[in-house]
XYZ file of C-alpha atoms in Angstrom:
727
model
C 90.114 122.550 73.303
C 89.959 120.411 76.662
C 92.123 120.382 79.628
C 92.429 118.357 82.757
C 92.052 120.863 85.597
C 91.877 121.403 89.196
C 90.465 123.710 92.098
C 93.126 123.217 94.635
C 90.929 125.031 97.449
C 87.771 122.448 96.692
C 89.747 119.715 95.124
C 87.280 119.436 92.064
C 88.473 118.062 89.137
C 87.426 118.838 85.798
C 87.561 118.826 81.818
C 87.592 121.797 81.097
C 86.795 123.753 77.767
C 89.954 126.043 77.236
C 91.387 128.310 74.266
C 94.030 126.557 71.873
C 97.634 128.129 73.145
C 99.135 130.221 70.578
C 102.262 129.288 68.944
C 105.147 131.622 70.280
C 108.628 131.693 69.035
C 110.945 129.155 70.233
C 108.412 126.466 70.443
C 106.250 124.198 68.980
C 102.188 123.623 69.374
C 101.971 120.103 69.763
C 98.608 117.867 69.464
C 98.379 115.132 72.583
C 98.504 111.629 71.554
C 99.273 110.093 75.207
C 99.799 111.764 78.285
C 101.122 109.785 81.192
C 99.592 110.287 85.053
C 102.024 110.118 87.545
C 100.921 107.886 89.759
C 103.370 109.774 92.589
C 103.621 113.127 92.213
C 100.190 113.614 90.370
C 98.219 111.677 92.876
C 100.035 113.451 96.344
C 98.654 117.065 94.677
C 95.180 115.634 94.251
C 94.918 114.197 97.324
C 96.648 117.837 99.090
C 93.531 119.288 97.008
C 91.276 117.637 98.629
C 92.363 118.163 102.678
C 90.787 120.829 104.889
C 92.705 123.913 104.830
C 94.735 122.873 108.103
C 95.568 119.752 106.305
C 96.943 121.578 103.375
C 98.987 123.929 105.844
C 100.344 120.801 107.425
C 101.611 119.504 104.193
C 103.499 122.350 102.641
C 105.062 124.127 105.271
C 107.092 125.626 103.066
C 103.916 127.400 101.768
C 103.048 128.383 105.121
C 106.398 130.159 105.910
C 105.702 132.321 102.491
C 102.055 133.277 104.128
C 103.602 134.501 107.050
C 106.405 136.604 105.665
C 103.776 138.072 103.064
C 101.768 138.882 106.143
C 104.492 140.562 107.633
C 105.382 142.614 104.596
C 101.613 143.040 103.149
C 99.387 142.818 105.927
C 96.369 140.268 107.037
C 93.921 141.404 104.627
C 96.017 141.559 101.111
C 97.586 138.288 102.198
C 94.076 136.853 102.932
C 92.911 137.804 99.407
C 95.657 136.558 97.725
C 96.043 133.203 98.857
C 92.289 132.849 98.815
C 92.166 133.862 95.247
C 95.553 131.990 94.134
C 93.731 128.986 96.185
C 90.144 129.274 94.262
C 91.499 129.015 90.427
C 92.147 126.093 88.098
C 95.406 124.302 88.218
C 96.807 122.061 85.523
C 97.873 118.614 86.056
C 100.499 116.634 83.792
C 104.069 116.906 83.001
C 105.255 113.886 80.407
C 103.197 113.050 77.301
C 103.840 112.363 73.193
C 102.099 114.122 70.419
C 102.667 115.238 67.066
C 103.701 118.944 65.816
C 100.909 120.931 64.526
C 102.470 124.256 64.461
C 106.439 125.426 64.578
C 107.248 128.412 66.274
C 109.708 131.136 64.418
C 113.418 130.249 65.303
C 112.747 126.190 65.099
C 114.337 124.033 62.431
C 114.985 120.750 64.317
C 110.974 119.481 63.752
C 108.574 120.067 61.514
C 104.627 119.657 60.993
C 103.680 115.718 61.500
C 106.240 114.907 63.595
C 106.295 112.799 66.685
C 107.966 114.146 69.687
C 108.252 113.671 73.591
C 107.487 116.537 75.710
C 108.027 117.250 79.545
C 107.407 120.138 81.629
C 104.608 120.847 84.206
C 103.564 123.962 82.573
C 104.094 122.649 79.015
C 103.268 118.675 78.936
C 100.068 118.968 80.576
C 96.816 116.775 80.090
C 95.508 118.971 77.426
C 94.584 118.244 73.988
C 97.030 120.866 72.912
C 100.311 122.107 74.404
C 102.753 125.024 73.604
C 106.189 122.977 74.290
C 109.712 125.268 74.092
C 112.606 123.798 72.396
C 114.445 122.429 74.894
C 111.458 120.807 76.531
C 110.471 118.276 73.358
C 112.628 116.058 71.340
C 111.863 113.707 68.453
C 110.474 110.343 68.907
C 112.997 107.539 67.520
C 111.821 105.387 64.754
C 109.788 102.346 65.851
C 108.960 103.662 69.358
C 105.217 103.458 69.679
C 103.749 106.772 70.942
C 102.434 105.356 74.303
C 105.894 104.342 74.942
C 107.011 107.789 74.098
C 104.700 109.302 76.556
C 106.663 107.805 79.316
C 109.773 109.965 78.450
C 109.788 112.744 81.099
C 109.462 110.211 84.193
C 112.132 108.178 82.290
C 114.142 111.216 82.144
C 113.483 111.811 85.958
C 114.783 108.188 86.829
C 117.783 107.987 84.831
C 119.203 111.500 86.347
C 118.545 109.662 89.746
C 120.866 106.907 88.512
C 123.635 109.444 87.260
C 123.438 110.789 90.758
C 124.317 107.186 91.868
C 127.274 107.439 89.349
C 126.583 103.301 89.034
C 129.616 100.941 87.796
C 129.626 97.819 86.387
C 129.520 95.025 89.011
C 128.109 97.202 91.628
C 125.076 96.082 93.746
C 122.334 98.633 94.313
C 119.164 98.724 96.574
C 116.468 100.610 95.180
C 113.369 101.554 97.835
C 109.640 101.972 96.661
C 108.937 99.979 93.592
C 106.513 102.611 92.232
C 106.657 103.775 88.452
C 110.014 105.598 89.260
C 111.684 102.726 91.093
C 110.675 100.066 88.276
C 112.639 102.748 85.619
C 115.507 102.971 88.194
C 115.972 99.068 88.486
C 115.828 98.816 84.432
C 118.536 101.929 84.261
C 120.423 99.969 86.931
C 120.232 96.530 85.003
C 120.785 97.983 81.748
C 124.200 99.486 83.363
C 125.601 96.076 84.741
C 124.357 96.666 88.225
C 123.048 93.810 90.418
C 119.964 95.358 91.996
C 117.905 94.634 95.022
C 114.373 96.040 95.124
C 112.201 96.670 98.318
C 108.671 97.684 98.544
C 105.676 96.193 100.402
C 103.832 95.665 97.630
C 104.183 91.727 96.334
C 102.951 92.602 93.072
C 105.542 95.232 92.553
C 108.068 93.169 93.906
C 107.326 90.451 91.660
C 107.268 92.733 88.373
C 110.610 94.712 89.245
C 112.050 90.820 89.529
C 110.910 90.235 85.807
C 112.427 93.393 84.658
C 116.123 92.790 86.044
C 116.001 92.699 89.831
C 118.051 89.761 91.441
C 115.782 89.777 94.399
C 112.746 91.769 95.977
C 111.076 92.040 99.373
C 108.992 93.545 101.811
C 111.258 96.307 103.567
C 110.426 95.000 107.045
C 111.508 91.556 106.226
C 114.498 89.703 105.982
C 114.445 88.494 102.747
C 115.941 91.877 101.621
C 118.812 92.012 104.117
C 119.717 88.637 103.576
C 119.703 89.043 99.576
C 121.750 92.156 100.115
C 124.618 90.231 102.518
C 124.516 87.331 100.011
C 125.373 89.759 96.981
C 127.920 91.660 98.837
C 129.690 89.272 100.706
C 128.128 91.167 103.795
C 129.780 94.553 103.236
C 126.152 96.295 101.749
C 125.482 97.899 98.936
C 127.219 100.609 96.669
C 124.151 103.062 95.991
C 120.571 103.375 97.572
C 118.041 104.562 95.694
C 115.019 106.272 97.623
C 112.221 106.219 95.121
C 109.511 106.158 98.123
C 106.897 108.748 99.108
C 104.753 109.163 102.858
C 105.662 110.254 106.097
C 107.462 107.271 107.021
C 111.243 107.532 108.038
C 112.005 103.453 107.579
C 113.471 104.317 103.807
C 116.304 106.554 105.063
C 116.915 104.166 107.942
C 116.919 101.216 105.973
C 119.513 102.782 103.227
C 121.625 103.461 106.323
C 121.563 99.829 107.474
C 122.329 98.090 104.098
C 124.390 100.593 102.276
C 128.183 99.788 102.701
C 131.112 102.087 104.261
C 131.380 105.289 102.035
C 128.306 104.328 100.101
C 125.741 106.692 98.184
C 122.373 107.512 99.250
C 120.254 109.191 96.435
C 116.755 110.720 96.972
C 114.459 110.689 94.067
C 111.051 110.668 95.566
C 109.578 112.511 97.915
C 110.023 110.692 101.399
C 110.685 111.554 105.096
C 114.315 112.716 105.172
C 115.356 112.494 109.233
C 118.689 111.184 108.766
C 119.878 109.281 112.037
C 122.875 110.926 112.579
C 125.274 108.174 114.319
C 124.328 105.826 111.478
C 125.374 107.991 108.621
C 128.097 109.748 110.275
C 129.692 106.333 111.155
C 129.853 105.022 107.436
C 130.218 108.491 106.239
C 127.430 108.086 104.009
C 127.458 110.254 100.464
C 123.440 111.789 100.449
C 122.437 112.912 97.302
C 119.425 114.490 95.814
C 118.009 114.353 92.190
C 116.613 117.471 90.769
C 113.473 116.054 88.712
C 114.585 115.596 84.846
C 118.196 117.111 85.248
C 120.633 120.141 84.809
C 118.122 122.725 83.120
C 115.063 121.909 85.501
C 113.564 125.198 87.038
C 116.212 127.727 84.858
C 113.902 129.685 82.804
C 116.839 130.465 80.613
C 117.562 127.467 79.909
C 113.358 125.875 79.527
C 111.795 129.310 78.341
C 114.090 130.990 76.252
C 116.076 127.600 75.122
C 119.477 128.719 76.070
C 121.316 125.264 75.893
C 123.935 124.358 78.431
C 127.242 123.387 76.456
C 127.869 119.722 76.222
C 131.538 119.915 77.202
C 130.577 121.341 80.582
C 127.184 119.585 81.190
C 127.120 116.364 79.552
C 123.519 115.279 80.515
C 121.073 118.329 80.535
C 117.419 117.846 80.350
C 116.770 117.291 76.951
C 119.645 115.168 76.557
C 118.299 112.636 79.309
C 114.820 112.745 77.779
C 116.525 112.295 74.232
C 118.623 109.139 76.107
C 115.745 107.532 77.662
C 113.733 107.421 74.337
C 117.019 105.912 72.990
C 117.234 103.309 75.425
C 113.489 102.437 75.145
C 113.507 102.551 71.301
C 116.524 99.704 71.445
C 114.690 97.662 73.883
C 117.080 98.422 76.868
C 114.105 99.401 79.010
C 110.613 98.057 78.668
C 107.563 100.517 79.882
C 105.121 97.799 78.299
C 105.091 96.094 81.896
C 104.425 99.118 83.941
C 100.998 100.116 81.923
C 98.473 99.203 84.297
C 95.443 101.397 81.768
C 95.084 103.338 78.726
C 92.329 105.467 79.857
C 90.377 107.670 77.377
C 91.039 111.062 77.575
C 87.300 112.024 78.312
C 87.041 109.882 81.366
C 90.048 111.703 82.971
C 87.924 112.999 86.023
C 86.985 109.146 86.504
C 90.425 107.659 86.388
C 92.010 109.947 88.834
C 89.042 109.292 91.143
C 89.631 105.538 91.292
C 93.155 105.961 91.554
C 92.342 108.255 94.388
C 90.205 105.792 96.339
C 92.297 102.930 95.383
C 89.811 101.191 93.342
C 92.598 101.495 90.581
C 95.627 99.769 91.399
C 98.207 101.247 88.650
C 101.950 101.510 88.214
C 101.457 103.811 85.484
C 98.144 105.005 83.681
C 97.988 106.570 80.489
C 95.222 108.901 79.037
C 94.572 108.564 75.085
C 93.406 111.497 73.006
C 90.899 111.146 70.141
C 91.787 112.292 66.512
C 95.856 111.983 67.144
C 95.752 112.232 63.315
C 99.504 111.509 62.109
C 100.852 110.015 65.491
C 101.107 106.741 64.016
C 99.094 105.334 66.799
C 95.894 107.530 67.090
C 95.167 105.241 63.715
C 97.801 102.397 64.324
C 99.502 101.420 61.115
C 96.909 99.696 58.951
C 97.314 95.277 58.636
C 96.884 94.263 55.399
C 94.605 91.702 54.542
C 96.891 90.021 51.419
C 94.568 89.449 47.997
C 94.351 85.670 47.585
C 95.202 85.464 43.223
C 95.117 82.376 41.707
C 97.599 81.914 38.973
C 96.856 81.315 35.420
C 98.421 77.866 35.559
C 95.846 76.355 37.827
C 94.211 73.274 36.836
C 90.327 72.735 37.229
C 89.353 70.873 40.328
C 89.053 66.835 39.419
C 87.338 64.548 41.973
C 89.560 62.351 43.675
C 89.668 58.625 43.345
C 87.978 56.663 46.278
C 88.880 55.858 49.046
C 90.548 59.254 49.472
C 94.115 59.024 51.039
C 95.317 61.036 53.545
C 98.792 61.950 55.198
C 99.192 63.717 58.270
C 102.144 65.701 59.367
C 102.480 65.641 62.870
C 100.754 63.235 65.116
C 100.911 65.366 68.787
C 97.754 65.370 71.656
C 95.233 67.326 69.488
C 95.851 65.347 66.396
C 95.228 61.818 68.038
C 92.451 63.013 70.261
C 90.531 65.485 67.927
C 91.439 64.396 64.524
C 92.412 61.127 63.768
C 89.384 59.009 65.935
C 87.037 60.833 63.469
C 88.869 59.921 60.648
C 89.892 56.233 61.181
C 86.406 55.278 61.631
C 85.193 57.005 58.514
C 84.429 54.661 55.203
C 86.060 56.222 52.011
C 89.026 57.305 53.514
C 92.535 55.646 53.764
C 95.548 56.750 56.246
C 98.007 56.530 53.893
C 101.250 58.054 55.986
C 102.261 59.512 58.953
C 105.227 62.109 59.475
C 106.690 62.867 62.362
C 110.217 64.071 63.277
C 110.856 61.206 65.688
C 110.372 57.832 64.669
C 108.406 56.421 67.561
C 105.880 58.839 67.495
C 105.159 58.077 63.858
C 105.141 54.216 65.212
C 102.818 54.897 67.946
C 100.179 56.735 65.724
C 100.379 54.081 62.786
C 99.869 51.592 65.032
C 96.705 53.141 67.066
C 95.396 54.494 63.915
C 95.950 51.924 61.129
C 98.322 54.156 58.888
C 99.585 52.403 55.619
C 103.129 53.901 56.473
C 104.926 55.826 59.244
C 107.919 58.330 58.070
C 110.302 60.864 59.082
C 110.797 61.997 55.071
C 108.212 64.863 54.523
C 109.665 65.225 50.839
C 108.722 61.617 50.252
C 105.319 61.760 51.172
C 104.978 65.180 49.275
C 106.037 63.759 46.001
C 103.917 60.707 46.536
C 101.249 61.197 43.634
C 98.857 58.610 45.661
C 98.389 61.163 48.753
C 95.426 63.401 47.909
C 95.648 65.421 51.086
C 97.837 66.690 53.681
C 96.680 67.428 57.300
C 99.796 69.854 58.739
C 99.122 69.128 62.534
C 102.434 70.441 63.929
C 103.423 72.998 66.334
C 102.678 76.722 65.595
C 105.647 77.857 64.026
C 106.028 75.425 61.473
C 102.630 75.753 59.899
C 102.541 77.934 57.404
C 105.861 76.787 55.771
C 104.566 73.113 55.635
C 101.377 74.259 54.350
C 103.407 76.627 51.510
C 105.149 73.374 50.556
C 102.305 70.956 50.446
C 100.480 73.315 48.091
C 103.369 73.662 45.919
C 103.161 70.157 46.037
C 99.856 70.077 44.206
C 98.144 68.642 47.532
C 94.862 69.402 49.442
C 95.814 70.927 52.830
C 94.199 71.001 56.089
C 96.030 72.747 58.036
C 95.179 73.274 62.178
C 94.850 76.897 63.405
C 96.765 78.804 63.091
C 97.720 79.336 59.458
C 100.265 81.637 60.208
C 102.075 83.564 62.989
C 103.192 86.847 60.887
C 101.866 88.812 58.144
C 105.259 87.678 56.265
C 104.223 83.983 56.610
C 100.676 84.668 55.389
C 102.137 86.213 52.099
C 104.341 83.276 51.895
C 101.471 80.761 51.874
C 99.455 82.835 49.203
C 102.378 83.289 47.184
C 102.239 79.677 46.991
C 98.750 79.418 46.017
C 99.326 82.486 43.405
C 102.732 80.306 41.946
C 101.311 76.956 42.136
C 97.445 77.847 40.915
C 96.643 75.599 43.846
C 94.235 77.099 46.216
C 92.753 73.997 47.734
C 93.455 75.034 51.724
C 91.534 74.687 54.818
C 92.438 76.175 58.273
C 90.870 73.868 61.220
C 88.400 76.417 62.437
C 85.686 74.151 63.408
C 83.691 76.149 65.869
C 81.448 77.029 62.733
C 80.765 73.552 62.072
C 79.095 72.581 65.617
C 75.797 71.603 64.869
C 74.042 72.945 68.207
C 75.886 76.669 66.864
C 74.992 75.910 63.677
C 71.355 75.259 64.763
C 70.884 78.429 66.776
C 71.950 80.545 63.856
C 69.281 78.732 61.709
C 66.632 79.544 64.365
C 68.114 82.849 65.094
C 67.152 83.433 60.874
C 68.602 86.504 58.941
C 69.579 89.817 60.329
C 68.040 93.554 59.047
C 70.467 95.411 61.276
C 73.768 95.760 62.951
C 74.472 93.133 65.869
C 76.236 93.058 68.747
C 77.980 90.082 69.814
C 79.833 89.088 73.247
C 81.951 85.988 73.047
C 83.903 84.952 76.665
C 86.757 82.577 76.647
C 87.350 81.310 79.828
C 90.714 80.103 78.489
C 92.447 79.104 81.955
C 96.124 79.018 82.900
C 98.424 76.762 81.237
C 100.634 74.117 82.924
C 104.280 75.035 83.590
C 106.315 73.757 80.813
C 103.689 74.108 77.927
C 105.325 74.807 74.983
C 102.383 77.243 74.390
C 104.318 79.249 76.364
C 107.157 79.489 74.180
C 106.165 82.795 72.854
C 109.526 83.449 71.207
C 109.216 80.628 68.772
C 105.633 79.807 68.752
C 103.870 83.066 68.932
C 101.434 84.285 71.657
C 98.676 82.264 73.101
C 95.847 84.495 71.296
C 98.002 83.681 68.119
C 98.119 80.230 68.134
C 94.224 79.789 68.785
C 92.612 83.373 68.913
C 91.467 82.495 65.179
C 88.836 79.971 66.166
C 86.831 82.723 68.039
C 87.273 85.466 65.490
C 86.341 83.141 62.541
C 83.335 82.104 64.589
C 82.005 85.636 65.012
C 82.379 86.289 61.745
C 80.647 83.405 60.601
C 77.610 84.424 62.980
C 77.954 87.968 61.282
C 78.364 86.825 58.047
C 80.826 89.452 56.945
C 85.098 89.600 57.574
C 86.240 92.394 60.087
C 87.156 95.780 59.139
C 89.030 96.735 62.218
C 90.277 95.491 65.504
C 90.990 97.078 68.637
C 92.837 95.324 71.748
C 93.796 96.204 75.484
C 95.313 94.301 77.823
C 96.380 94.681 81.711
C 99.944 94.813 82.572
C 101.419 91.240 83.525
C 98.936 88.815 82.113
C 97.404 87.494 79.032
C 93.966 88.638 79.535
C 92.403 90.307 76.514
C 89.618 92.515 75.610
C 89.045 92.734 71.653
C 86.744 94.458 69.650
C 85.899 93.779 66.135
C 84.324 95.922 63.584
C 82.550 94.786 60.812
C 81.253 96.658 57.361
C 77.642 96.927 58.677
C 78.337 98.544 61.925
C 77.911 95.308 63.899
C 80.733 94.956 66.607
C 81.896 91.477 68.517
C 83.606 91.973 71.750
C 85.903 89.033 72.434
C 87.377 88.523 76.229
C 90.106 85.994 76.421
C 90.888 85.482 79.571
C 93.245 83.025 81.285
C 92.581 84.109 85.085
C 89.155 83.134 85.629
C 87.869 79.893 87.750
C 88.481 76.398 86.515
C 85.101 75.578 87.012
C 83.477 77.819 85.060
C 82.656 77.110 81.183
C 85.165 77.841 78.616
C 83.412 79.459 76.009
C 79.989 81.502 76.247
C 78.505 83.561 73.703
C 75.395 86.198 73.221
C 74.329 87.557 69.522
C 71.964 90.334 70.126
C 69.852 91.611 66.941
C 66.410 92.857 65.832
C 65.022 92.497 68.712
C 66.350 88.655 69.473
C 69.290 87.080 71.402
C 70.856 84.102 70.423
C 72.804 82.386 73.462
C 75.755 79.566 73.544
C 76.562 77.851 76.816
C 79.945 75.957 76.139
C 78.554 73.662 73.150
C 76.194 71.664 75.624
C 73.318 74.169 75.531
C 72.085 77.034 73.043
C 68.678 79.077 72.968
C 67.121 81.893 71.190
C 65.047 84.528 72.303
C 62.525 86.285 70.062
C 59.008 86.294 69.143
C 59.286 82.567 70.434
C 61.701 80.976 72.483
C 63.843 77.979 71.421
C 65.841 76.079 74.090
C 68.144 73.221 73.244
C 68.223 69.810 75.055
C 69.502 70.263 78.644
C 70.816 66.751 78.175
C 73.282 66.840 75.418
C 75.054 63.493 74.342
C 78.458 65.243 74.282
C 80.076 68.417 73.716
C 80.701 68.874 69.748
C 82.414 71.667 68.566
C 82.151 70.605 65.102
C 85.458 68.457 64.281
C 83.286 65.761 62.907
C 81.099 67.751 60.716
C 84.379 70.133 59.772
C 86.619 66.705 58.601
C 83.285 65.710 56.684
C 82.984 68.241 54.938
C 86.659 68.833 54.186
C 86.709 64.751 53.195
C 83.847 65.426 50.713
C 85.195 68.573 49.393
C 88.670 66.073 48.287
C 86.635 63.513 47.225
C 84.312 65.383 44.789
C 86.628 68.294 43.714
C 83.754 70.646 45.303
C 84.550 74.152 46.852
C 86.547 73.928 50.010
C 84.039 74.548 53.052
C 85.582 77.938 54.041
C 86.341 80.302 50.969
C 90.360 80.828 51.320
C 89.558 84.600 51.547
C 87.946 84.091 54.837
C 90.539 82.216 56.180
C 92.769 84.843 55.089
C 90.860 87.751 56.598
C 90.581 85.747 59.834
C 94.120 85.214 60.221
C 95.026 89.103 59.028
C 92.522 90.224 62.335
C 94.146 87.461 64.442
C 97.518 88.819 63.712
C 96.393 92.652 64.032
C 95.769 92.067 67.881
C 99.050 92.161 68.341
C 99.565 95.331 66.280
C 96.151 96.896 68.053
C 97.943 96.044 71.798
C 101.211 97.916 70.442
C 99.842 101.031 69.352
C 97.168 101.314 71.753
C 94.607 101.855 68.652
C 92.008 100.389 66.419
C 93.794 98.845 63.412
C 92.422 98.929 60.176
C 92.633 95.858 58.313
C 92.974 97.169 54.629
C 92.038 95.126 51.544
C 94.761 94.397 49.028
C 93.977 95.199 45.495
């Protein structure tokens, strides 16, 4: 197996091949799924290893004292050989992980092979593919908690033990100094306990994150903002507790703690910071200074950690193991959210480079996880497959009959997209009659009727669905209503055009297909218009047929939404990508001529930028970069397709080119940016008029919707999601 190790003498980091540990009695063998890098403790150790011998000595005076004592007892030569031998050897890294039980040792009856467990300990929860973990250093992961979130168990226990040492009570005010990984968790735990929290950290990004996670106010420890917030929240008395979660050599944290704590307040040291206590300040307030020892009672006790001897709960309520279980329970119930803390999930094989980037400051991170290969059974190595529902057409289905002319259309919804991108094309199309417009407010219906010439305007949807003269219904409402309105229109026997997305959840998608099966009506089109864009269609034709797998890259420079946009109402309208991501999945699938078989997605913490990889049956891949933080002047959509020695390039639907044995470049001066709405609508109207096949097979629409929904499952699981076709 492989394990991350470091030579403390040279500072060299490597991923080393080492033997798999044996499964001893009193513990279990655990195959790692995710392990967490402690960006505080571990990076301090990595940095120390890179120092000179003098620097190492200065950073660890406790070890220097041991060396001096050894010289006095054993002599200089023997001590030198002992010290050099210890320095010039590999030491492990890591102490917090989640994995799957692979083997159970004698005497263990609380878990079985295949169970998911969270593990702790700097000798037992290492950055290694397999670890032996004794009984009191693992706990089963609660149902519903993602493995990558369970990997936070140990650092969560450190934060939890620190909070317990502060003895917070409802309504109190606390100050957290240092908003790194531990500080962010302390903020959330205090907020969950009913404590109002002020945070202090020189990094404005971390301050903003802490405020999103529950802090009342945060600011630079040297600014007046922190003192003003404390004064306002406490009436000038000072905070009840101060939690020192900072590191480094500055004495500023303990001085700030003394200044902002109330009389007889508590100061809890969780991190490893300088503690030159200003005697007068601490004496005059009679401050209670407490230390928090790692994960809780049991830590550093070999009888507890190695021999599995528990402390009676009546005497020690919160042991190391019980703290670990408590934190996982809080995370599983949503009282603590670790997802925003994840800055990167790196492959285990990239461990050395990841540490280098962290050490050199290239990677600014709160938390970084290692993802291990082959985490079979963890529920996250292969995230639960998302079913692509089968399309079943009921036996009662009547053969499609040509519609009379003109084609009579009804619109449900008349918002900005309908009035700017759809209705202008339909209002001037021959053979089309705009029969009715339905909106929830009378005025918007009246405006649409006046502008586009609808025969009637109404707020009564049932009346329109029951009108036999209406041939087709356009659903152009907010995303949360698409699936239900589509279902009702299909059951009413109407041909349906629904703007993307078709559904926001798997249950909604299943409901639409149940309506297809019940009614026998499969006349459905989703507004995936890019595949109808004339420029892209011409470029695809000139590219020609493929013989080998393709690589497609699609950059969507989506930009930031304006404040107040209903797209931001994720609780009701779904994520932004769920709303419009189907466009890009459909375009990729159409260009590659197949539906995807798996989806993988990652996202930086704190924003909506997504990197999505779609895999197709023939080995082709499509990488979608959906970003919101780009420059507004850059084109919104750029696409490259590479296969068989050819390249297709699309620049925002204004220019396209194909490179092969010959080069083709479209006009440099297009009349307008045409994303295919006009051609899409013409194709739809023709299908309604003639009763012929719908422009896009229903199976493709369902596959695209399922793939779009699978992006969220992939983000949560941190692994590729298989798109399983239902039978």
